[in-house]
CSV table of C-alpha atoms in Angstrom, one decimal:
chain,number,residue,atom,x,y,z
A,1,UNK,CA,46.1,-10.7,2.0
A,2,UNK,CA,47.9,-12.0,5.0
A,3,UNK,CA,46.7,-14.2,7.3
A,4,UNK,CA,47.5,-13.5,11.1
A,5,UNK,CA,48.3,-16.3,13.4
A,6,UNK,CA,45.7,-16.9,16.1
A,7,UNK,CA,47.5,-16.6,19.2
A,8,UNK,CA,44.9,-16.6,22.2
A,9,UNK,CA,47.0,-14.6,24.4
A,10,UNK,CA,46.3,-11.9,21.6
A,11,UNK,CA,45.0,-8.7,23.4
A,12,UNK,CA,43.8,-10.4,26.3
A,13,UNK,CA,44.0,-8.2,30.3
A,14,UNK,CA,44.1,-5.1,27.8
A,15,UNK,CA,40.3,-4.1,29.1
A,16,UNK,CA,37.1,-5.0,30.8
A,17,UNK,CA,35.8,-6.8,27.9
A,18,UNK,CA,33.1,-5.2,27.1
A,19,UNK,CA,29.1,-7.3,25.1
A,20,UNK,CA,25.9,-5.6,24.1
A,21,UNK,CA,24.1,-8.3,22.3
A,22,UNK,CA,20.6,-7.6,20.8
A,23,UNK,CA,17.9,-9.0,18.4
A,24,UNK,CA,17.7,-7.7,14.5
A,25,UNK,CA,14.0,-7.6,13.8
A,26,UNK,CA,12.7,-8.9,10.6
A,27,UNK,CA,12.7,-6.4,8.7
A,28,UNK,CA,14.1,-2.7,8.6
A,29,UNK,CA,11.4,-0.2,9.5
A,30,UNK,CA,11.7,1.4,6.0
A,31,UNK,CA,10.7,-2.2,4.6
A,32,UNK,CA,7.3,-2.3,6.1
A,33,UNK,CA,6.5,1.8,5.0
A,34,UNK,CA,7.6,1.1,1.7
A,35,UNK,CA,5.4,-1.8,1.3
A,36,UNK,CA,2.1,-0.1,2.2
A,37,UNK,CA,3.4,2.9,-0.2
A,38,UNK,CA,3.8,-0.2,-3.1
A,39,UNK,CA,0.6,-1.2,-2.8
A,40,UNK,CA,-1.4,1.8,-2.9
A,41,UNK,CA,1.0,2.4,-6.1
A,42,UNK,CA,-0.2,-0.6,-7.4
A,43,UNK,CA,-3.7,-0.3,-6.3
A,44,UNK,CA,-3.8,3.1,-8.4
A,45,UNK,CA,-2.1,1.6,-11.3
A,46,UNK,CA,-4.6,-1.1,-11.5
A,47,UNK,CA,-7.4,1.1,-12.1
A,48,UNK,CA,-6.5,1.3,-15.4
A,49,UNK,CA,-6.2,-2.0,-17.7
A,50,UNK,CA,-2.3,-3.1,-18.2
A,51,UNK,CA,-2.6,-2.3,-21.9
A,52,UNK,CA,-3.4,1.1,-21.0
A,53,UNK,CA,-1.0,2.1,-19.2
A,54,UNK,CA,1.2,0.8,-21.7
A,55,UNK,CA,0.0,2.6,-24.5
A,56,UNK,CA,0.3,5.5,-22.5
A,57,UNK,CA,4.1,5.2,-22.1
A,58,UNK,CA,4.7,3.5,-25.1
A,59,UNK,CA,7.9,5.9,-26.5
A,60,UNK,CA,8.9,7.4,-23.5
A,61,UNK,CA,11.7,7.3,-21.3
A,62,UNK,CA,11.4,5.7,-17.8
A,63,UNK,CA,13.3,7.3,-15.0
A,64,UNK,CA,12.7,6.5,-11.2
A,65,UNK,CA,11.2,9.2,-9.6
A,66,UNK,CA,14.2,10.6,-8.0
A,67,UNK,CA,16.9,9.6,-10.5
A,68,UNK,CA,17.6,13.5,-11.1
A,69,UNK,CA,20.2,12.5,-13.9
A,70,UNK,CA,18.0,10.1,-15.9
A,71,UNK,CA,15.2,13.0,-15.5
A,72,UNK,CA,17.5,15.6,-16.5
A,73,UNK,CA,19.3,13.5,-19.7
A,74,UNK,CA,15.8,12.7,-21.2
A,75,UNK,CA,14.7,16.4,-21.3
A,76,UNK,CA,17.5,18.0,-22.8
A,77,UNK,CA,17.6,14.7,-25.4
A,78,UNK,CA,13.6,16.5,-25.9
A,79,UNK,CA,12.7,13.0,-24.8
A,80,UNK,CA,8.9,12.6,-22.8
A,81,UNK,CA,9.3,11.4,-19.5
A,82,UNK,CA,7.3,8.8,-17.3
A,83,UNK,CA,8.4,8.1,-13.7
A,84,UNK,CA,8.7,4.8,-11.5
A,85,UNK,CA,9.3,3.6,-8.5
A,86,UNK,CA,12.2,1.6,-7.3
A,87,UNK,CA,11.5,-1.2,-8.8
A,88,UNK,CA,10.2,0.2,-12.3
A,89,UNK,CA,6.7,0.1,-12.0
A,90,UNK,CA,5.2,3.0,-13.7
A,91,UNK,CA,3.5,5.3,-11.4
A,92,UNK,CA,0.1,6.6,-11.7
A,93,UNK,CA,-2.3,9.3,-11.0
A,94,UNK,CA,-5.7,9.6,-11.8
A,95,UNK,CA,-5.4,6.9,-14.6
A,96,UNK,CA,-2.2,8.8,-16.3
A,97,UNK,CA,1.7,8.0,-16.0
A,98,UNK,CA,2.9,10.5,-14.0
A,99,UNK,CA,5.8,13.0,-15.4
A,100,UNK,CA,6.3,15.8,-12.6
A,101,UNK,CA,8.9,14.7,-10.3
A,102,UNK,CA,7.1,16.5,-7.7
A,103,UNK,CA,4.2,14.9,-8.0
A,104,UNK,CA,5.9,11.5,-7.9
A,105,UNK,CA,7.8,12.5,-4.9
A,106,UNK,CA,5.1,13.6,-3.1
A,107,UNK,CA,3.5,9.8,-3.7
A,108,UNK,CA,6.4,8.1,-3.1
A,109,UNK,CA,7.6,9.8,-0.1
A,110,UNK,CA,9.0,8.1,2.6
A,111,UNK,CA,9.3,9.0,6.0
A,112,UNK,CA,10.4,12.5,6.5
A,113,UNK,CA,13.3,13.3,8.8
A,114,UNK,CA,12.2,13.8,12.3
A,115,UNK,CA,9.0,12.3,11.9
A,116,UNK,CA,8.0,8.8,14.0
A,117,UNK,CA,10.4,6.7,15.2
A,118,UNK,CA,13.6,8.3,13.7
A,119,UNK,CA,12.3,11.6,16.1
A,120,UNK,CA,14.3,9.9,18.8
A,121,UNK,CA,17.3,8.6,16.7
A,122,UNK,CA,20.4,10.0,17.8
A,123,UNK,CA,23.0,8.9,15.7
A,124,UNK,CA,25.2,11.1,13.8
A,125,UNK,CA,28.4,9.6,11.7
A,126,UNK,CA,32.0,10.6,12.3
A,127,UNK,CA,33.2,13.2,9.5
A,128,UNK,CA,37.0,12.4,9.2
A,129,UNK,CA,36.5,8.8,7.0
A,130,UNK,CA,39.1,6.1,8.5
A,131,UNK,CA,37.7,3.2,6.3
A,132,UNK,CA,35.4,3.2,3.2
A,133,UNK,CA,35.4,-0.4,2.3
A,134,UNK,CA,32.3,-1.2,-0.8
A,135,UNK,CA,34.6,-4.4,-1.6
A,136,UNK,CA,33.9,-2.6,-5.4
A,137,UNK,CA,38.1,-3.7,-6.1
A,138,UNK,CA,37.7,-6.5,-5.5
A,139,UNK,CA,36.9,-9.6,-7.1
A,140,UNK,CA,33.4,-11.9,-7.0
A,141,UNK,CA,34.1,-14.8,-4.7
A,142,UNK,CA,37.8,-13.5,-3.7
A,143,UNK,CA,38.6,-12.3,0.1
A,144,UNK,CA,38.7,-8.3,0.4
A,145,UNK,CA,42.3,-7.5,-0.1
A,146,UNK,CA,42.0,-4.8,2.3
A,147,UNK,CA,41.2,-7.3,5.1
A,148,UNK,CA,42.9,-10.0,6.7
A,149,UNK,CA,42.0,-13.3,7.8
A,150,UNK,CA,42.3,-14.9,10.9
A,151,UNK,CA,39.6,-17.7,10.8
A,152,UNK,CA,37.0,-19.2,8.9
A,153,UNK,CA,35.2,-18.7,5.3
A,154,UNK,CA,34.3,-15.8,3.9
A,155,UNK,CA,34.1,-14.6,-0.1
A,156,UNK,CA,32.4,-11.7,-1.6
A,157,UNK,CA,29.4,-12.0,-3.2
A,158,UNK,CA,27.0,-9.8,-5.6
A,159,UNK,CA,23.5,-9.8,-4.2
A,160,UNK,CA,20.4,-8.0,-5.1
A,161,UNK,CA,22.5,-5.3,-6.9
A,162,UNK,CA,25.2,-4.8,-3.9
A,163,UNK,CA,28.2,-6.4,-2.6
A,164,UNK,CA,28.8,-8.3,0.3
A,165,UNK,CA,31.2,-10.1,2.7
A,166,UNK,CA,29.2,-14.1,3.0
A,167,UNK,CA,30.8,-15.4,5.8
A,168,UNK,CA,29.4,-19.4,5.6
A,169,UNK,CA,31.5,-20.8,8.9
A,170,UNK,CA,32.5,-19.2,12.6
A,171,UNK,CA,35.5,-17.0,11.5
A,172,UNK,CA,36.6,-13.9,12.5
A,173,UNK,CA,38.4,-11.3,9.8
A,174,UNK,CA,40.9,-8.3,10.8
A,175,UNK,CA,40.3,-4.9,9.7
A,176,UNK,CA,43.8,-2.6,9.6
A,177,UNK,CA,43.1,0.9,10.0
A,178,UNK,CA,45.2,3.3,8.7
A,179,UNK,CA,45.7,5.1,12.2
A,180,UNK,CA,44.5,4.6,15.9
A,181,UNK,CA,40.8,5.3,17.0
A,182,UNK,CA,40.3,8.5,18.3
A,183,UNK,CA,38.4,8.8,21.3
A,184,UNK,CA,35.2,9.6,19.4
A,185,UNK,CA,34.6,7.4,16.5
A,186,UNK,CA,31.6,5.7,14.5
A,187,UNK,CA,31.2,2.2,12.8
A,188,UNK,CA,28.7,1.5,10.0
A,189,UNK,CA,27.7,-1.7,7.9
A,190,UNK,CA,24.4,-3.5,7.0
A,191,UNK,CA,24.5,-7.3,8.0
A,192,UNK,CA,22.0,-10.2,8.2
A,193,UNK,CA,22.1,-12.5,11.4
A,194,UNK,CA,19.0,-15.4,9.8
A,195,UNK,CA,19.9,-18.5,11.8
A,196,UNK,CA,18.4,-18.4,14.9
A,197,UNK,CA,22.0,-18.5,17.4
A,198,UNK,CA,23.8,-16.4,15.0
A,199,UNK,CA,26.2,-13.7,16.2
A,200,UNK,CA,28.2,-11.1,14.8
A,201,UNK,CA,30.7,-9.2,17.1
A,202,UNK,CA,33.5,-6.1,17.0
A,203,UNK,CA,36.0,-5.9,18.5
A,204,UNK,CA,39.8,-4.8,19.5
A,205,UNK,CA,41.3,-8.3,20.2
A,206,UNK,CA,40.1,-11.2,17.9
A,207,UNK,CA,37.7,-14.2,18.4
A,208,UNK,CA,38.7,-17.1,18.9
A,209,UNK,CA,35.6,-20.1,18.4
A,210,UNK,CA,35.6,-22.8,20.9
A,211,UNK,CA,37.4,-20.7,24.2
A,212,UNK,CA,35.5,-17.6,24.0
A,213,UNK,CA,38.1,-15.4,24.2
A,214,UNK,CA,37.3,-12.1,23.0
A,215,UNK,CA,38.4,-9.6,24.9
A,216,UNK,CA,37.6,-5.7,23.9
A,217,UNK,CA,34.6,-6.4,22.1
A,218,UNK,CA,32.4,-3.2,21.2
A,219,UNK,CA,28.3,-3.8,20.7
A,220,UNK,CA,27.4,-7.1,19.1
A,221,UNK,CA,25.0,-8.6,17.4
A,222,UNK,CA,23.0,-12.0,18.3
A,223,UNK,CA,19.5,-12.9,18.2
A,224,UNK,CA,17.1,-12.8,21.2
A,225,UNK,CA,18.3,-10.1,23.7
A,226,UNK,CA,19.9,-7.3,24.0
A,227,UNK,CA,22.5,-6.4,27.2
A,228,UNK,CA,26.0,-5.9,28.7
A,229,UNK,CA,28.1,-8.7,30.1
A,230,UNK,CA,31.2,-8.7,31.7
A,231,UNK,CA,33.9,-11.8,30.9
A,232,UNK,CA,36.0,-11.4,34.0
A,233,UNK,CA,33.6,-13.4,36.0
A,234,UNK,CA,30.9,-10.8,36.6
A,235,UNK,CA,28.0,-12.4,35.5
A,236,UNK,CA,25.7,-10.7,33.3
A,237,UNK,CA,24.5,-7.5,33.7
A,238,UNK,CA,20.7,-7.2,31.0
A,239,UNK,CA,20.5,-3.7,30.2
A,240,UNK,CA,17.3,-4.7,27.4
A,241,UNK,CA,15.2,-7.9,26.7
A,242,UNK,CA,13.8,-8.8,23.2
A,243,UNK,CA,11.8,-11.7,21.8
A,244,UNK,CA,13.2,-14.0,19.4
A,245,UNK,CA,12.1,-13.4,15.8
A,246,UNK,CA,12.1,-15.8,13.4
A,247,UNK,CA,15.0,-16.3,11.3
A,248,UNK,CA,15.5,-14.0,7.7
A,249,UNK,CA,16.9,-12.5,5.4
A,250,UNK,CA,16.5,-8.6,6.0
A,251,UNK,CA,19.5,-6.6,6.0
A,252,UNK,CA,19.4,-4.1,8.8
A,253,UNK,CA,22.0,-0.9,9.4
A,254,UNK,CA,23.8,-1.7,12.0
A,255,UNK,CA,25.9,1.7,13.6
A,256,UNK,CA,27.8,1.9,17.0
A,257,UNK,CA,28.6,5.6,18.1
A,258,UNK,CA,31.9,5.9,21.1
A,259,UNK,CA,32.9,8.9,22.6
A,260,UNK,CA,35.6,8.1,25.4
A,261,UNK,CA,33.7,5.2,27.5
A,262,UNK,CA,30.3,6.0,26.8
A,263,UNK,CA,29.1,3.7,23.7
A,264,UNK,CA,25.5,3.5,22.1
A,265,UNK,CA,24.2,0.8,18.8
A,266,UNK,CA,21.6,1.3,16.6
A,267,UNK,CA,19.9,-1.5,14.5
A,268,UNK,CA,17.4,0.6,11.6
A,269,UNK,CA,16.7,3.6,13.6
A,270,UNK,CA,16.4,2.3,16.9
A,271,UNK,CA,18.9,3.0,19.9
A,272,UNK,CA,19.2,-0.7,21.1
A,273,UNK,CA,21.9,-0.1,23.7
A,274,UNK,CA,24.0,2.0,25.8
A,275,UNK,CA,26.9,1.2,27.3
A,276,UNK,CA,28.6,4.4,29.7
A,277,UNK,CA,31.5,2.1,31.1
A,278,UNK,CA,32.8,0.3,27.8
A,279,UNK,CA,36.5,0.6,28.2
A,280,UNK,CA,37.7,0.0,24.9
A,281,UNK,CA,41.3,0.7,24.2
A,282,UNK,CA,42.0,2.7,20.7
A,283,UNK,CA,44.2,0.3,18.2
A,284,UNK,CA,45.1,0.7,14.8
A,285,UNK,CA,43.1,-2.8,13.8
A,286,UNK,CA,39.4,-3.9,14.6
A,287,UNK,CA,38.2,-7.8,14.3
A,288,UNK,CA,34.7,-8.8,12.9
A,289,UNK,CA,33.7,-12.0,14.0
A,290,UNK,CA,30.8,-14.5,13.3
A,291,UNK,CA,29.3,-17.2,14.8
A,292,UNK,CA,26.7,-20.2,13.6
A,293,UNK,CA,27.4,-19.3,10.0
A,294,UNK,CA,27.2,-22.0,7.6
A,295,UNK,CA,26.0,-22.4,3.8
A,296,UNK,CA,22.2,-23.0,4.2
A,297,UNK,CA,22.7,-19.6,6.6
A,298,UNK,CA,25.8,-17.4,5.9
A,299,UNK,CA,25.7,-14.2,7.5
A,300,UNK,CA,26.5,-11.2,4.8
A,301,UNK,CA,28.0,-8.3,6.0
A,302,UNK,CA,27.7,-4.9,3.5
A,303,UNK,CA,30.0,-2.0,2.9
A,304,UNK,CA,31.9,-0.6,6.4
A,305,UNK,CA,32.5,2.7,7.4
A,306,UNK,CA,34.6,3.7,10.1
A,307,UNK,CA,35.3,7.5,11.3
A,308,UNK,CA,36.6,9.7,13.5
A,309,UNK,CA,34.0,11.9,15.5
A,310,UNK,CA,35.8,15.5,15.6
A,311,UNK,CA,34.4,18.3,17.9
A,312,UNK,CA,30.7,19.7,17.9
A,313,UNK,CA,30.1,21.8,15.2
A,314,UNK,CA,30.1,25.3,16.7
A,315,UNK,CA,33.3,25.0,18.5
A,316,UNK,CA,34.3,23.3,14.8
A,317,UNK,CA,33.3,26.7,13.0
A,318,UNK,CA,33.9,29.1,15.5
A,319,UNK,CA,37.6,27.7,15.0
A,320,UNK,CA,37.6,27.6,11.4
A,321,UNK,CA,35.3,29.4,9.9
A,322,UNK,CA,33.6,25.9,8.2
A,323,UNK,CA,32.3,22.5,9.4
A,324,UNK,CA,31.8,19.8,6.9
A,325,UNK,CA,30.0,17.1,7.8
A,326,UNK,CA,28.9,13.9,6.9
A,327,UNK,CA,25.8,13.4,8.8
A,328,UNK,CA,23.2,14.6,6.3
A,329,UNK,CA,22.8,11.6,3.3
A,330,UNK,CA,20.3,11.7,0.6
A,331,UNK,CA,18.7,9.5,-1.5
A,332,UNK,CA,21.3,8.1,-4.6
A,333,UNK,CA,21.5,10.7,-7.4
A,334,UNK,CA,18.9,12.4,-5.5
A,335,UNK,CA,18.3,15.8,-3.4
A,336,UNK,CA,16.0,13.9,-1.6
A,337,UNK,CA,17.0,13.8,2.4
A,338,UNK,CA,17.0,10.4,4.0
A,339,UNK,CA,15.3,10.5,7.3
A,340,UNK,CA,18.7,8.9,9.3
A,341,UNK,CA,19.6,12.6,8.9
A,342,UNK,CA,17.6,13.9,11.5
A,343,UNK,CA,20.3,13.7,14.5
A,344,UNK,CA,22.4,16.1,12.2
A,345,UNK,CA,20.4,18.5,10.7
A,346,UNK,CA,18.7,18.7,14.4
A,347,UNK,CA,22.2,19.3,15.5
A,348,UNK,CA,22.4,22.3,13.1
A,349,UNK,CA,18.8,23.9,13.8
A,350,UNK,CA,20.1,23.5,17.4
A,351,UNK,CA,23.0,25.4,17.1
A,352,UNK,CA,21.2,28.4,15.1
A,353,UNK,CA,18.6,28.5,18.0
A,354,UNK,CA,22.0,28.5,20.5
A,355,UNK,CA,23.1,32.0,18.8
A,356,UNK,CA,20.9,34.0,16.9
A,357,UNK,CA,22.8,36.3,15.3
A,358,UNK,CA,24.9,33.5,13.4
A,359,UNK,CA,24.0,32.7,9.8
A,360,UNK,CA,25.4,30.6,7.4
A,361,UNK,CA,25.6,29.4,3.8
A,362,UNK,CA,24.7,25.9,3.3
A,363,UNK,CA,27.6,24.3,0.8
A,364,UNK,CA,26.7,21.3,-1.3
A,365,UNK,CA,30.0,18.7,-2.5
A,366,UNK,CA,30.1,15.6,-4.5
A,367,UNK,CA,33.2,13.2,-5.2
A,368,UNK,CA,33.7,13.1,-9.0
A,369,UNK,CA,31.6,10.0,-10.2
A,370,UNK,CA,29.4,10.9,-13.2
A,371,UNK,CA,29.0,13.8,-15.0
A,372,UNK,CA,30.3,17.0,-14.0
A,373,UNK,CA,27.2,19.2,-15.0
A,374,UNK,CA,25.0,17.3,-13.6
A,375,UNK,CA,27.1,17.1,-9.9
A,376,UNK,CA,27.4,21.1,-10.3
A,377,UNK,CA,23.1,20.7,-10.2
A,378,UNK,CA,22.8,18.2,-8.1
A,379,UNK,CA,24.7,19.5,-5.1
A,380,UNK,CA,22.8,22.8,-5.7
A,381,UNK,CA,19.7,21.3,-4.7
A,382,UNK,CA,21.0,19.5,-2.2
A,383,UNK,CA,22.1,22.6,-0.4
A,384,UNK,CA,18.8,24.1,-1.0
A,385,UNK,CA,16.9,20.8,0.6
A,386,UNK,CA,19.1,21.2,3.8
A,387,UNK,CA,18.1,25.3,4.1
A,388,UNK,CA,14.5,24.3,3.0
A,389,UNK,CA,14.4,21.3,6.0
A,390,UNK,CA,15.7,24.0,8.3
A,391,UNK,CA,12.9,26.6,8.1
A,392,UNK,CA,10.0,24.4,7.1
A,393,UNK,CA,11.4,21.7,10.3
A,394,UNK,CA,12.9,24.2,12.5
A,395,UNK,CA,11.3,27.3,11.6
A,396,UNK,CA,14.6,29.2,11.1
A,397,UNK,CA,14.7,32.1,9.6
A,398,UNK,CA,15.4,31.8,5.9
A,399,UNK,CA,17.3,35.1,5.6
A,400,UNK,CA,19.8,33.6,7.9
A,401,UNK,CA,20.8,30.7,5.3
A,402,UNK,CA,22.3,31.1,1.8
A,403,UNK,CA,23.4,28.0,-0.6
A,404,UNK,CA,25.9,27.2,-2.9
A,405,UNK,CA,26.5,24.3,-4.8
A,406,UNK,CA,30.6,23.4,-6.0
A,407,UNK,CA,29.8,19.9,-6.9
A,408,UNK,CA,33.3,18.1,-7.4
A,409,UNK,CA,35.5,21.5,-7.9
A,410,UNK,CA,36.4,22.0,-4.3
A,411,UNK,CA,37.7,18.1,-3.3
A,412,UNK,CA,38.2,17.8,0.7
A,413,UNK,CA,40.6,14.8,-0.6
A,414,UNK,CA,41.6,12.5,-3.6
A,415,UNK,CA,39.0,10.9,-5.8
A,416,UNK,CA,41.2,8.1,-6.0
A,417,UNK,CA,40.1,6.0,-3.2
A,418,UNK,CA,36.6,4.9,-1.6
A,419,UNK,CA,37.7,6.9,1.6
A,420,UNK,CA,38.5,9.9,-0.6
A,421,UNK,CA,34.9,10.1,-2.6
A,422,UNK,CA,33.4,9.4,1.3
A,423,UNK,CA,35.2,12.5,2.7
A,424,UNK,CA,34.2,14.1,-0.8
A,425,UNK,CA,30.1,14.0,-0.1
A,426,UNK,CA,29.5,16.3,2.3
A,427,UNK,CA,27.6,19.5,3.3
A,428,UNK,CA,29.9,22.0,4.7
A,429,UNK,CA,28.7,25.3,6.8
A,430,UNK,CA,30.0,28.5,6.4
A,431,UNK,CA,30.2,31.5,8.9
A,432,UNK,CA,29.4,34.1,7.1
């Protein structure tokens, strides 16, 4: 680590600094879904006594409903099967322990792609990864060695199962990238803002706490309203109003999408603001900076993602044959689609509707954690959940889509870093 001297004259006059600032609600949308789903769980399992339903599984394996590889392990071991939810409560169907991962899936199910509020959710991730950071190299309680540190106090913690970056005092922290933005690019990481005049902010030129000057900030994050603002004098220009909430703990996915001026953010799966005039010069370092932080309320920030945006897909694979992309994600170990996938696979069934006569085959990759066999199957189903999205969503033709699964035999980089296994998970299309 190396710590960079605060200079304020630091990228200042390189841009119309540029502030979207905008409220996190309490909780992510998926929070409130999967807590109705929970308790009908539990209401069903409750109709049978607790010593029941555990002499009915008494013996058998327990696998979450979607963990494909504890599923498949306990068959081929000639091991029984009962299935849970996330948090290991048994699930239950007409007073038995459920066994079909169908069935479980079909209880458990959360919002489908396209469906509610994520119908209108735009996003969709660069594909050429500039920055995986999970801070899994690091130590507990160390600074991320990948980072440096301009100001302020910041360790990385283990927190319900994940990592995180606890900032605990106003501080800013640099983030070298390995070459400059292009002029389309994405940013990605989960972050709590609790205390109620928190703020987190990106940007090109640092933060420095107590003169306000950050110049070249992207979309930021700070409680009670959403809008632009000029720091040249302008005064403020409110592009979106939104109550204060109270203060918690919720980690929401934050994502800011730039193509040339034009920049949009998303908190859960909600465009919060756009921002067509955001002239943001493209540097080979961005700065993350906090305010109000302290150690009754530290801001955590989870792992970032930064990537380049590349061209549309068709003029992508009428170049080169194949597109991978990034775009679609599914659940972990799972074939299961997570609905933030919408924007891309929309973008797909968009472009088969654009030309009719093309038709593709639908490749599934993985990077080369676990076990071999069971990437080889896994990325065969997930190919076969994007076709199956496609004409049950779309209604495309199904003889126009083939799959193939390659799991980790066809790397798109290295296994060796975190950037490496993110460029390695994909779905790539094929003209065919």
């Amino acid at each position: 680590m190396r710590a960079i001297a605060a200079s304020p004259s630091r990228g200042a006059g390189w841009l119309l600094p540029v502030l979207l600032l905008l409220a996190l609600h309490a909780a992510p949308a998926d929070g409130q879904v999967w807590k109705k789903i929970k308790q009908t769980v539990k209401g069903a399992a409750e109709s049978e006594t607790l010593s029941q339903v555990d002499r009915l599984v008494r013996g058998k394996v327990r696998c979450v409903f979607d963990d494909l590889e504890c599923i498949e392990r306990a068959k081929a071991g000639g091991e029984e099967v009962v299935l849970t939810d996330d948090e290991g409560e048994v699930l239950v169907k007409d007073g038995q322990p459920i066994s079909e991962p169908d069935d479980a899936a079909a209880m458990m199910r959360p919002p489908r792609p396209g469906e509610g509020a994520w119908a209108n959710y735009d996003f969709v991730p660069g594909d050429q990864v500039l920055l995986f950071e999970d801070y899994g190299r690091d130590q507990v309680g160390d600074f991320p060695r990948r980072f440096d540190l301009v100001q302020g106090n910041w360790e990385i913690v283990e927190w319900e199962g994940g990592r995180y970056l606890r900032a605990t005092a106003n501080g800013t922290i640099a983030i070298p990238l390995p070459d400059s933005l292009p002029e389309r690019f994405t940013v990605e990481f989960p972050a709590t803002v609790r205390h109620g005049n928190a703020y987190l902010r990106v940007s090109t030129a640092p933060v420095y706490h107590g003169n306000r000057s950050y110049a070249g900030s992207l979309p930021s994050l700070e409680r009670g309203q959403a809008g632009l603002r000029s720091h040249k004098g302008q005064g403020p220009v409110t592009m979106a109003k939104r109550g204060d909430g109270p203060a918690n703990d919720a980690l929401a996915p934050v994502r800011i999408m730039a193509d040339g001026e034009y920049m949009k953010m998303y908190v859960n799966e909600q465009r919060v603001a756009n921002a067509p005039n955001a002239v943001f010069p493209r540097t080979t370092m961005l700065y993350l900076s906090v305010g109000s932080a302290n150690e009754d309320h530290p801001i955590l920030i989870g792992p970032v993602r930064i990537a380049g945006g590349g061209r549309d897909l068709y003029d992508r694979l009428a170049r080169d044959g194949r597109v991978a992309t990034q775009g679609i994600l599914f659940a972990t170990g799972s074939d299961r689609i997570r609905p933030e996938s919408t924007p891309t696979l929309g973008e797909i069934a968009d472009m088969l509707d654009e030309h009719p006569d093309l038709a593709l085959t639908v490749e599934g990759h993985t990077d080369s954690d676990g076990e071999e066999a069971f990437n080889q199957t896994l990325s065969e189903k997930r190919a076969a959940a994007v076709k199956a999205w496609l004409v049950s969503e779309r209604g495309i033709d199904a003889a126009r889509l083939t799959t193939a699964g390659f799991g980790e035999s066809k790397p798109a980089a290295p296994n060796d870093s975190p950037e490496g296994k993110q460029q390695n998970r994909r779905v790539e299309l094929v003209r065919r």
